[in-house]
Coordinates of C-alpha atoms and ligand atoms in Angstrom, one line a residue:
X1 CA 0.0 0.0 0.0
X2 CA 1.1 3.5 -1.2
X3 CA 1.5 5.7 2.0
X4 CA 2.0 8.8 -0.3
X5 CA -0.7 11.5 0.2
X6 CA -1.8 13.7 -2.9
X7 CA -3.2 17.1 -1.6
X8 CA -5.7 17.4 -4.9
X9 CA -4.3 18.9 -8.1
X10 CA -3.6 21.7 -7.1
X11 CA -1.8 23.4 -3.7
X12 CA -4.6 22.9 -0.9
X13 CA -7.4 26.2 -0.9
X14 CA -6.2 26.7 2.2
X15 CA -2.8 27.9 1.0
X16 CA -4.2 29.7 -2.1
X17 CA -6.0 31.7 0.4
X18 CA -3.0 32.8 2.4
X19 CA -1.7 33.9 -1.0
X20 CA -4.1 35.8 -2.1
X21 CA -4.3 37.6 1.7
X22 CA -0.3 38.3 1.3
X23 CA -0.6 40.2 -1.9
X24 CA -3.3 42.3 0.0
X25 CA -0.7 43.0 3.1
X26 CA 2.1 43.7 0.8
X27 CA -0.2 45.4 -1.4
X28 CA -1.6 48.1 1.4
X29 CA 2.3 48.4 2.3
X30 CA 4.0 48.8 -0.8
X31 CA 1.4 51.1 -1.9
X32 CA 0.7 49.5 -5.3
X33 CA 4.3 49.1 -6.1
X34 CA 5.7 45.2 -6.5
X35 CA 6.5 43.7 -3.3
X36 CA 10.5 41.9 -4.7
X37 CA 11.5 38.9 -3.3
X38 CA 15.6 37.6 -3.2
X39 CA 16.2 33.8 -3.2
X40 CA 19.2 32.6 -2.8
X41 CA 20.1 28.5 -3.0
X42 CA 22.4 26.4 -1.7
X43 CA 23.5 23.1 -2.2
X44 CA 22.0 20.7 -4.8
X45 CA 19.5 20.5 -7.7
X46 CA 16.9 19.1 -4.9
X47 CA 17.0 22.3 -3.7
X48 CA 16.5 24.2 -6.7
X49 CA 13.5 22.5 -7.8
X50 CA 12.6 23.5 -3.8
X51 CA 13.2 27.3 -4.4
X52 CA 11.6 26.8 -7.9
X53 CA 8.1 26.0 -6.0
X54 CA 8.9 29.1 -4.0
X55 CA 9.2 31.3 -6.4
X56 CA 6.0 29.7 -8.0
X57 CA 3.9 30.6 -4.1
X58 CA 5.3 33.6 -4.5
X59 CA 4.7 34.9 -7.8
X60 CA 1.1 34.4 -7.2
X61 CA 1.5 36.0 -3.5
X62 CA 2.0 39.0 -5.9
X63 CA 5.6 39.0 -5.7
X64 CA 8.6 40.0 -8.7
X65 CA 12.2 39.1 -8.6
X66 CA 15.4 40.9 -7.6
X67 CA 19.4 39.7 -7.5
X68 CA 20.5 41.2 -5.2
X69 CA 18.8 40.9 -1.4
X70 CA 19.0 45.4 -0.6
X71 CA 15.8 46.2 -2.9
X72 CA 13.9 43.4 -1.3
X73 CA 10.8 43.2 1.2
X74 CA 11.1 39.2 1.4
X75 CA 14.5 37.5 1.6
X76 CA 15.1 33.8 1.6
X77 CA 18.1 31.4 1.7
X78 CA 17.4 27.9 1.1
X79 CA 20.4 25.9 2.9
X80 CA 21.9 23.1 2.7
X81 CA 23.0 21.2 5.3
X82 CA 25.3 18.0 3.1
X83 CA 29.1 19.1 4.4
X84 CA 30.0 21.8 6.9
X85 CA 31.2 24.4 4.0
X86 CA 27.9 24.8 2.9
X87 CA 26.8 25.4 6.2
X88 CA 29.5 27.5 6.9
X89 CA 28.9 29.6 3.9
X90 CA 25.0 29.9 5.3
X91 CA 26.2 31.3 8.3
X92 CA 28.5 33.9 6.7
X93 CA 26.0 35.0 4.4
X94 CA 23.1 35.3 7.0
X95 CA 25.2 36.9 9.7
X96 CA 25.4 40.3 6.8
X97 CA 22.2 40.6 6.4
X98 CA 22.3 42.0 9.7
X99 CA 22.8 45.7 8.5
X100 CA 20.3 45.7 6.1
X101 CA 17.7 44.5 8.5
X102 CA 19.0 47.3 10.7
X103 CA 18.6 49.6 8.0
X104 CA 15.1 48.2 6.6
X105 CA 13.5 46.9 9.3
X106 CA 10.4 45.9 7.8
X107 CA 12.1 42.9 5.9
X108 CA 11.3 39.6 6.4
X109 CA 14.3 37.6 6.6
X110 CA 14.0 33.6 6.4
X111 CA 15.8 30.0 5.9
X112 CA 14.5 27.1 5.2
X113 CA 15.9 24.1 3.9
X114 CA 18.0 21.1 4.8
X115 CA 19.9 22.9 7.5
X116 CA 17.0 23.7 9.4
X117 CA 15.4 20.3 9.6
X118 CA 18.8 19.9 12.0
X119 CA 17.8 20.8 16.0
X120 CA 21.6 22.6 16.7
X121 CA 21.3 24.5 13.7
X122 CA 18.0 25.8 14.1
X123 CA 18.8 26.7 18.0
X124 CA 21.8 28.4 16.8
X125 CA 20.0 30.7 14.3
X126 CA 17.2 31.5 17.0
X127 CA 20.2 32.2 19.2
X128 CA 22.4 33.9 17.4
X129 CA 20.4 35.6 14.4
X130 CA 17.4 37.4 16.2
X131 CA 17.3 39.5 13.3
X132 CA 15.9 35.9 11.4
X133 CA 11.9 36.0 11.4
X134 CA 11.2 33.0 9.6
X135 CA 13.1 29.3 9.9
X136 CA 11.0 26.6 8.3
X137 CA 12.5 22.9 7.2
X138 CA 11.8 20.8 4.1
X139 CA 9.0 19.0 5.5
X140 CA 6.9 22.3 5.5
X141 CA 7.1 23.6 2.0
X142 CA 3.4 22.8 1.5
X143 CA 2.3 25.5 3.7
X144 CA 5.5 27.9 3.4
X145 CA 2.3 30.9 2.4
X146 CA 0.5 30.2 6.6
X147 CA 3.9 30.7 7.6
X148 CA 4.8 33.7 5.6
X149 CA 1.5 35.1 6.1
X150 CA 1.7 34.8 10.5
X151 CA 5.5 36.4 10.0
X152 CA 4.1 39.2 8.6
X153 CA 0.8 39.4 10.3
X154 CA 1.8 38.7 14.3
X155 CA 5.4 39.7 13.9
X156 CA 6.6 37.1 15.9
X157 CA 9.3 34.9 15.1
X158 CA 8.4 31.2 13.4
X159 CA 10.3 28.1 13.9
X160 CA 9.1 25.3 12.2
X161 CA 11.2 22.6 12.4
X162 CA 10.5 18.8 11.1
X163 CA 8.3 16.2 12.3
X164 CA 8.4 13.0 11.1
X165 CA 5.3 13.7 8.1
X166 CA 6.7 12.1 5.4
X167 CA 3.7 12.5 2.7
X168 CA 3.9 13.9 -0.8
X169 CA 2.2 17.1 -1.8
X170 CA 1.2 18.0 -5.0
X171 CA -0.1 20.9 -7.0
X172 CA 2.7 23.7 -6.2
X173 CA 2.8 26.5 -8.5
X174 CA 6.5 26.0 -10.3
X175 CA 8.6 29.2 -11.5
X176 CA 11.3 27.3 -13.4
X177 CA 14.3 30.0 -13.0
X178 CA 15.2 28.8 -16.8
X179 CA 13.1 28.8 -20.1
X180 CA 15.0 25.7 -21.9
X181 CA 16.6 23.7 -19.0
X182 CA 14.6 22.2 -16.2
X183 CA 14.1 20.1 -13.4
X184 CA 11.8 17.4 -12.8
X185 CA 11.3 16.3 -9.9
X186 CA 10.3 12.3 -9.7
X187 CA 10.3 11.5 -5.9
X188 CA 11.7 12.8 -2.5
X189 CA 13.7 11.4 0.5
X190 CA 16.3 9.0 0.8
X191 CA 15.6 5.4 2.6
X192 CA 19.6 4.3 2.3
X193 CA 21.0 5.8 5.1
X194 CA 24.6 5.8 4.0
X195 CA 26.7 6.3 7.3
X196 CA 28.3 9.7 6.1
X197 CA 25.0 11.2 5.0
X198 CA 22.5 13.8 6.6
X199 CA 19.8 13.2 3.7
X200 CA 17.6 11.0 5.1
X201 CA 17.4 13.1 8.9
X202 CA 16.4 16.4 6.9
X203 CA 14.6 15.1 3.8
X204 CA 12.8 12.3 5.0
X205 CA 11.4 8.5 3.9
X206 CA 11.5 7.7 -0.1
X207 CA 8.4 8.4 -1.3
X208 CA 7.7 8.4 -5.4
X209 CA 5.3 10.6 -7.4
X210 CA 2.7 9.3 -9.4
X211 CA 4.0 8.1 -12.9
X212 CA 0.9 10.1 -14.6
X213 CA 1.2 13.6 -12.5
X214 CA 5.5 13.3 -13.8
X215 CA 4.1 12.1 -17.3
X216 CA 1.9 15.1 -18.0
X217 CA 4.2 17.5 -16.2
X218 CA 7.5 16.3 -18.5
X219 CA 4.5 16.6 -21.5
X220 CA 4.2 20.1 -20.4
X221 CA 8.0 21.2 -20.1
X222 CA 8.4 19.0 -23.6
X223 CA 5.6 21.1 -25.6
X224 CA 6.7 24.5 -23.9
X225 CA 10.0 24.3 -25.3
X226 CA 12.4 23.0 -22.6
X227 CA 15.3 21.1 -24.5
X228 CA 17.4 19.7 -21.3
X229 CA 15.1 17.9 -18.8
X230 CA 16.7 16.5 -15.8
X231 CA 14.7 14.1 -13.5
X232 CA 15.3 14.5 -10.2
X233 CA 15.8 12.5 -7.2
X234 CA 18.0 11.0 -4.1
X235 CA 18.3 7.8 -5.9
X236 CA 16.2 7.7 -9.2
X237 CA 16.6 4.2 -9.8
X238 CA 14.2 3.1 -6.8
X239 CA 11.7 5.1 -8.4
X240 CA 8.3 3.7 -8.0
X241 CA 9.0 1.5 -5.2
X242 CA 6.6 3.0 -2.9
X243 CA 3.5 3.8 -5.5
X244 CA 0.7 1.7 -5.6
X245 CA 1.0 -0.1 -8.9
X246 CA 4.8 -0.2 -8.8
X247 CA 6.9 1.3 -11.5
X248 CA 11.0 0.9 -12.1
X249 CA 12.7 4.2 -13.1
X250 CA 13.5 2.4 -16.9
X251 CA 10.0 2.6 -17.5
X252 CA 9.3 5.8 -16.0
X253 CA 12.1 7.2 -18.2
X254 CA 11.2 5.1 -21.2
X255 CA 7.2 6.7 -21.2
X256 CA 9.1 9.8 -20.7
X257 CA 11.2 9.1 -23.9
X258 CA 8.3 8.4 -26.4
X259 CA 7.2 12.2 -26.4
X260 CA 8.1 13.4 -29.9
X261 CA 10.5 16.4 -29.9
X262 CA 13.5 17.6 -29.7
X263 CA 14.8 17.4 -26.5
X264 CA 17.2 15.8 -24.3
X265 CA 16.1 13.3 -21.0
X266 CA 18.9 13.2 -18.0
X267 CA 18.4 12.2 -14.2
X268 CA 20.0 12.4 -10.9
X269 CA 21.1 10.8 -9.0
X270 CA 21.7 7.4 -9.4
X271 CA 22.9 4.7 -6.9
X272 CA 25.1 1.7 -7.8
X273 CA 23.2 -0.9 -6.0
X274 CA 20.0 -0.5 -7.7
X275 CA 21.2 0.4 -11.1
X276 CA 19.5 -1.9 -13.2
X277 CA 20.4 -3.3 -16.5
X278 CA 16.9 -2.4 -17.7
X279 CA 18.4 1.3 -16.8
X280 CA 21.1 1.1 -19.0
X281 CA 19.1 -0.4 -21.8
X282 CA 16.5 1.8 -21.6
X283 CA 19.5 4.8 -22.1
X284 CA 20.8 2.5 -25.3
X285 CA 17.6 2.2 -26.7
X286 CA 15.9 5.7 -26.1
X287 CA 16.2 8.7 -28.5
X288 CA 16.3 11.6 -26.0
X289 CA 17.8 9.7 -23.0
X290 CA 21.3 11.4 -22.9
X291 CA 24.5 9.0 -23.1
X292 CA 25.2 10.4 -19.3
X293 CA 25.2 7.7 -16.1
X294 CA 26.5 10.1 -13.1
X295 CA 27.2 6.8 -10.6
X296 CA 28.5 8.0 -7.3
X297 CA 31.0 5.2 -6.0
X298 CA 32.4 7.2 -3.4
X299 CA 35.1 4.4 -2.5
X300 CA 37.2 2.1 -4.6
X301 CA 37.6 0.4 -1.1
X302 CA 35.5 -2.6 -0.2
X303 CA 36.3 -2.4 3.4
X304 CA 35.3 1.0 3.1
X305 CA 32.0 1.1 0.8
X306 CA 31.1 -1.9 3.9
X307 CA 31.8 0.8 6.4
X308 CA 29.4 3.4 4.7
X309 CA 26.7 1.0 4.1
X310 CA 26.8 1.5 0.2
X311 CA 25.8 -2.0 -0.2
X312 CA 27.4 -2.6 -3.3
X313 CA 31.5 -3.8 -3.9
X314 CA 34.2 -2.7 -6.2
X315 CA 33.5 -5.9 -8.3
X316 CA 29.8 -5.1 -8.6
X317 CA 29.8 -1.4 -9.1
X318 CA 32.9 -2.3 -12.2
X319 CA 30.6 -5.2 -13.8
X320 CA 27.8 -2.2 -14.2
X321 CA 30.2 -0.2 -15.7
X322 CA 31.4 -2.6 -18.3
X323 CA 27.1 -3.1 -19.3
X324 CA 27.3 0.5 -19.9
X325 CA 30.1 0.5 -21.5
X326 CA 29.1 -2.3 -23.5
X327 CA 25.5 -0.8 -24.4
X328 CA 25.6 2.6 -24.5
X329 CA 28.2 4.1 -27.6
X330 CA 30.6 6.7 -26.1
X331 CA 28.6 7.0 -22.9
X332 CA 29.9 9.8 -20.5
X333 CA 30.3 8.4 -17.1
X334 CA 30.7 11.1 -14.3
X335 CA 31.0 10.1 -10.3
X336 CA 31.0 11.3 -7.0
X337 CA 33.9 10.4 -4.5
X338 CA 34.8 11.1 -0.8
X339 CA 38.4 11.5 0.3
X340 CA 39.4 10.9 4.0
X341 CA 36.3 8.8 5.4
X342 CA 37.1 8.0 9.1
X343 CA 39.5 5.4 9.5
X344 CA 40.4 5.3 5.2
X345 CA 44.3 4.5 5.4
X346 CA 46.0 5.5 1.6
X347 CA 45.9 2.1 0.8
X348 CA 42.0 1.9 0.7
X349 CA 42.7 5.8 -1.1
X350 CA 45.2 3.6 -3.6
X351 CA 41.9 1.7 -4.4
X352 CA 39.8 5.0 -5.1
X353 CA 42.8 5.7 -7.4
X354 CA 42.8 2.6 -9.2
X355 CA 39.1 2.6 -9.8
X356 CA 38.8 5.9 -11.6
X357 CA 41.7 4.8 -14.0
X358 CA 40.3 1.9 -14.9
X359 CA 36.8 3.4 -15.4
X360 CA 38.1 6.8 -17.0
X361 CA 35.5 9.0 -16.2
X362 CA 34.7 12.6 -17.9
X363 CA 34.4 14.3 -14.9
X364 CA 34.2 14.0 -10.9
X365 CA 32.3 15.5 -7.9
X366 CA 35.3 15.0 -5.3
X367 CA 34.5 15.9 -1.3
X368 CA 36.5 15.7 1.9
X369 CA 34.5 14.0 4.3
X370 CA 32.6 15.9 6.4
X371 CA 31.3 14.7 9.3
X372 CA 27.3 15.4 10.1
X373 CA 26.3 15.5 13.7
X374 CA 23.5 12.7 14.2
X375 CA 25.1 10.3 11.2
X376 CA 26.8 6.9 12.2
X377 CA 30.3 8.0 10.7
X378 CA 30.4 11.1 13.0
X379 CA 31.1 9.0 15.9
X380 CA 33.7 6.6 14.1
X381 CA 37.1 7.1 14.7
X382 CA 38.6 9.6 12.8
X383 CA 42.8 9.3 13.0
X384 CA 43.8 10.6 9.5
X385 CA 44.7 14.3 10.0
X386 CA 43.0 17.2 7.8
X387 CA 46.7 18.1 6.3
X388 CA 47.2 14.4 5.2
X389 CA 43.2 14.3 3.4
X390 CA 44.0 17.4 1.3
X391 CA 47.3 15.5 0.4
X392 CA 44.7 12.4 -1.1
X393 CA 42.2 14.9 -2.4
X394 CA 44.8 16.6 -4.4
X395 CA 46.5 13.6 -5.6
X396 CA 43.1 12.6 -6.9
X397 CA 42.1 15.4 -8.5
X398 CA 46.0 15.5 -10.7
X399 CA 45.2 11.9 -11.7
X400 CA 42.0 13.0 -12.7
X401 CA 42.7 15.9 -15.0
X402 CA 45.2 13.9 -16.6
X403 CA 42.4 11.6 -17.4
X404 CA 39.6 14.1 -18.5
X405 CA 42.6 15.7 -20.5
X406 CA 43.0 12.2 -22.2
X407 CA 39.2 11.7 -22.8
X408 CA 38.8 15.5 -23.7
X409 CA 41.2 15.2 -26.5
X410 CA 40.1 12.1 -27.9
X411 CA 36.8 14.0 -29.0
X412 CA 39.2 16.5 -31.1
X413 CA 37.7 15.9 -34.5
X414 CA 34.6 14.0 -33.9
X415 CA 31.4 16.1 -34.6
X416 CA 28.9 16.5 -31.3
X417 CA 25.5 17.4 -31.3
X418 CA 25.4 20.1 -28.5
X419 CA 22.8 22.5 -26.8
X420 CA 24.2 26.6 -26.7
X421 CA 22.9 27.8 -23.0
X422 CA 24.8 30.8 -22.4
X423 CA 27.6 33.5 -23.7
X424 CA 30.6 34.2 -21.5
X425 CA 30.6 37.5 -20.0
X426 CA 34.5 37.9 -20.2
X427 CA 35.4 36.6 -23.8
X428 CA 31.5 36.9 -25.7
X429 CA 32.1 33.4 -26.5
X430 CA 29.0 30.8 -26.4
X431 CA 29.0 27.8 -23.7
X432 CA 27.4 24.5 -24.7
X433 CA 27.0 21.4 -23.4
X434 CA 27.2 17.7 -25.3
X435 CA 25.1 15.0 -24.6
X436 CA 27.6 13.7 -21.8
X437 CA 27.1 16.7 -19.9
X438 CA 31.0 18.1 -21.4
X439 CA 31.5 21.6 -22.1
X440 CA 32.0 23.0 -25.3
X441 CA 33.5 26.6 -25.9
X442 CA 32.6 28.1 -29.2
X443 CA 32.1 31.1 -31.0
X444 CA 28.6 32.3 -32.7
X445 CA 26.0 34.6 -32.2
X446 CA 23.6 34.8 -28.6
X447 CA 20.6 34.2 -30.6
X448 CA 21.4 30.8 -30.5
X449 CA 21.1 30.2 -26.7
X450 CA 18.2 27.8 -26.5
X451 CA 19.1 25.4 -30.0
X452 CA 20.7 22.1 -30.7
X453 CA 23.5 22.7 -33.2
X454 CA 26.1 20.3 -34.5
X455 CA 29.8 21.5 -33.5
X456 CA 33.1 20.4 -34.6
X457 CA 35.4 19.7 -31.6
X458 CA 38.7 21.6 -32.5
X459 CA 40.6 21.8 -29.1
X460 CA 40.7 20.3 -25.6
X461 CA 42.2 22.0 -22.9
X462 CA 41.9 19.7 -20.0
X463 CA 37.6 18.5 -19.2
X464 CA 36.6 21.5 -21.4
X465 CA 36.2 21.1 -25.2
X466 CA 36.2 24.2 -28.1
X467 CA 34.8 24.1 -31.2
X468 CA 33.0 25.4 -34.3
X469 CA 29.7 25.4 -35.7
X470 CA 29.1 23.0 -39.0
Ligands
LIG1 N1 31.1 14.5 3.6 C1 31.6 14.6 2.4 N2 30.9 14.4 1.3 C2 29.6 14.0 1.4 N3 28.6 13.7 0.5 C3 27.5 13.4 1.2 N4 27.7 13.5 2.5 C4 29.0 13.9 2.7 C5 29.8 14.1 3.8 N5 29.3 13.9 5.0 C6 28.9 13.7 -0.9 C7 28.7 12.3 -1.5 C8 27.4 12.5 -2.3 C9 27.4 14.0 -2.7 C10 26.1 14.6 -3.1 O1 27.9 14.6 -1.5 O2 29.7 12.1 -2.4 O3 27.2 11.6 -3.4
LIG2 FE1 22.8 10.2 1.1 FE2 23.3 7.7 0.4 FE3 20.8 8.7 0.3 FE4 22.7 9.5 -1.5 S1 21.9 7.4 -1.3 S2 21.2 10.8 -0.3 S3 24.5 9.5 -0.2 S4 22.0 8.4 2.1

């Protein structure tokens, strides 16, 4: 039996109420002009699809955009709570917004996010940040306009920090911050419980959308022109698990696939122990599904993937590799690794080493671990000092440019279809991306931001490809 609760089709009338009363507050004390709002995001995709639903509350609480937070009446930061730098950075960046409060004291300053699902954190903001009016966690984005709606109204500070409601919501207005790439979300939470991780304290029990409410939403994004979909999720490929009529992620994805268009499929994040053959065939055999698996390994170390509760081995995670391999034609493989795990000696670290030259990935996410107060690995011992873990991390990340470097200039030659998404400020030049998520300097004009083109790859200068348009 599903356990996944879908408010109707649209957020509950409850909350489109609160909306509408916002607007009239901010209405009566802006004097007609645009209340402006400034969101600011941390941390990972998750959390921009988060902010995106925001902005979408927002929007129709009557509120426009600003970049930078001194014209606004409503400012937000939307934390992440995954290693301690992002925290950190939270902290710096709240602690000067102090001034302008002082300045503007009728701005409502708030967090939310993954950091404030965590009981120290949220104590330390109430403590230390009385300037903070609003501190909500993850689990209470379906009602983020009540909240809003009592900061402004009783002037009191809100806390709302989890509980243990793990049900789905549906029907959020969506402001997409772009007009050809998007994200799609597919499910929430995490159920793995990896021993370095604080995802599944702050964000809670897996819990799927429905396939049809994901089918018609990627329909949507498809006919209003977005050309880079990626579906989003803690571990896509348990998708479905939890639905009532189960679905696996391949035919999620697959359905997805048969939309006619031109457009381009991706997904994060996957996890090695439930990547499925079906997965991979589904990627060899789609049209839009791009020839991208991102497959975080974090250890080449068996003793260590045991001791994070990955539940997968070196052996395993290299046999699903070689199927991709196998299948998919020059599929891009990208990974995510952690250095310095407690109690990792350099010969597990050798292992890591081994295992991303034999793979040859394009690219890699690479971390210092981080350790995350209520997680099993906090408490482990720990003796590896900070100055010998940068020595790893940098040892890994020459091995791996000399890799990307070799990939990179492979490609020099070969013709890749790419999609243009931005011009460089500095140099006017256009940045594009293949199909394996590479990078692709070239020149041409702006207007083609927003179309597939085919390039010829002329140069590589370590993981970042030039070329010119046929
Ligand atoms: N310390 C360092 N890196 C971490 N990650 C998750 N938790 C930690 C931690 N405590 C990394 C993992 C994960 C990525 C999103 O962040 O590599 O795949
Ligand atoms: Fe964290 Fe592991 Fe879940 Fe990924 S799979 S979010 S690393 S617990």
């Amino acid at each position: 039996m599903s356990d996944n609760i879908i408010v109707a089709d649209k957020l509950s009338e409850k909350q489109q109420e609160y909306m509408a009363l916002i607007a009239e507050i901010m209405e009566i004390r802006k004097r007609g002009e645009k209340p402006l709002a400034f969101i600011r995001t941390y941390g990972c995709q998750q959390n921009v699809a988060d902010s995106e639903k925001i902005k979408g509350m927002l929007a129709r609480s009557g509120f426009g955009f600003v970049d930078e937070p001194d014209d606004a009446d409503f400012i937000l930061f939307n934390t992440c709570a995954v290693r301690e730098h992002a925290e950190d950075r939270v902290f710096g960046n709240v602690g000067a917004l102090k001034n302008l409060k002082r300045r503007h004291p009728q701005i409502l300053i708030a967090l939310c996010g993954c950091m404030m699902e965590q009981e120290h954190i949220a104590n330390r903001i109430y403590q230390s940040f009385p300037f903070v009016g609003l501190v909500f966690g993850t689990h209470s984005l379906h009602h983020f306009p009540e909240l809003m709606y009592h900061s402004l109204v009783d002037g009191k500070r809100i806390f709302e920090r989890g509980n243990d409601d793990n049900k789905l919501y549906e029907g959020f207005p969506v402001r997409r911050d772009g007009s050809f790439k998007g994200w799609l979300p597919i499910m929430y939470g995490c159920n793995n419980f990896c021993t370095y991780c604080i995802v599944p304290y702050v964000r809670g029990r897996e819990r799927s959308r429905e396939k049809d409410i994901i089918l018609s939403e990627a329909r949507d994004m498809i006919s209003s022109g977005y050309k880079d979909i990626t579906l989003l999720g803690q571990n896509v490929n348990s998708y479905g698990k939890t639905l009532q009529t189960p679905v696996t992620f391949a035919q999620l994805i697959s359905e997805i696939d048969q939309n006619d268009g031109e457009y381009w499929l991706r997904f994060m994040t996957s996890h090695p122990k439930d990547c499925s053959k079906e997965l991979i065939d589904a990627i060899a055999n789609s049209r839009h599904i791009s020839k991208h698996l991102h497959l975080p390994f974090q250890s080449g170390s068996d003793r260590i993937l045991k001791a994070m509760n990955r539940r997968y081995d070196r052996k395993k995670y290299l046999e699903t590799i070689a199927y991709a391999k196998e299948k998919i034609d020059g599929v891009s493989l990208t990974s995510d690794i952690i250095v310095g795990f407690p109690g990792e000696t350099y010969e597990d670290f050798k292992e890591t080493l081994s295992l991303i030259r034999e793979v040859e990935f394009t690219s890699l996410f690479t971390f210092i671990y981080s350790p995350r107060v209520g997680t099993p690995a906090a408490k482990m011992d720990d003796p590896v000092s900070a100055e010998e873990k940068s020595k790893w991390f940098r040892e890994l990340l020459d091995v791996q440019e000399e890799i990307a470097a070799k990939r990179c200039s492979s490609m020099v030659g070969q013709t890749e279809r790419v999609l243009i998404e931005s011009e460089k400020e500095k140099t006017g030049e256009l940045n594009a991306r293949t199909s394996g998520n590479i990078i692709v300097e070239l020149d041409g004009d702006p207007s083609l931001i927003g179309t597939f083109q085919n390039v010829k790859i002329t140069k590589a200068r370590n993981w970042i490809l030039k070329g010119e348009l046929i």
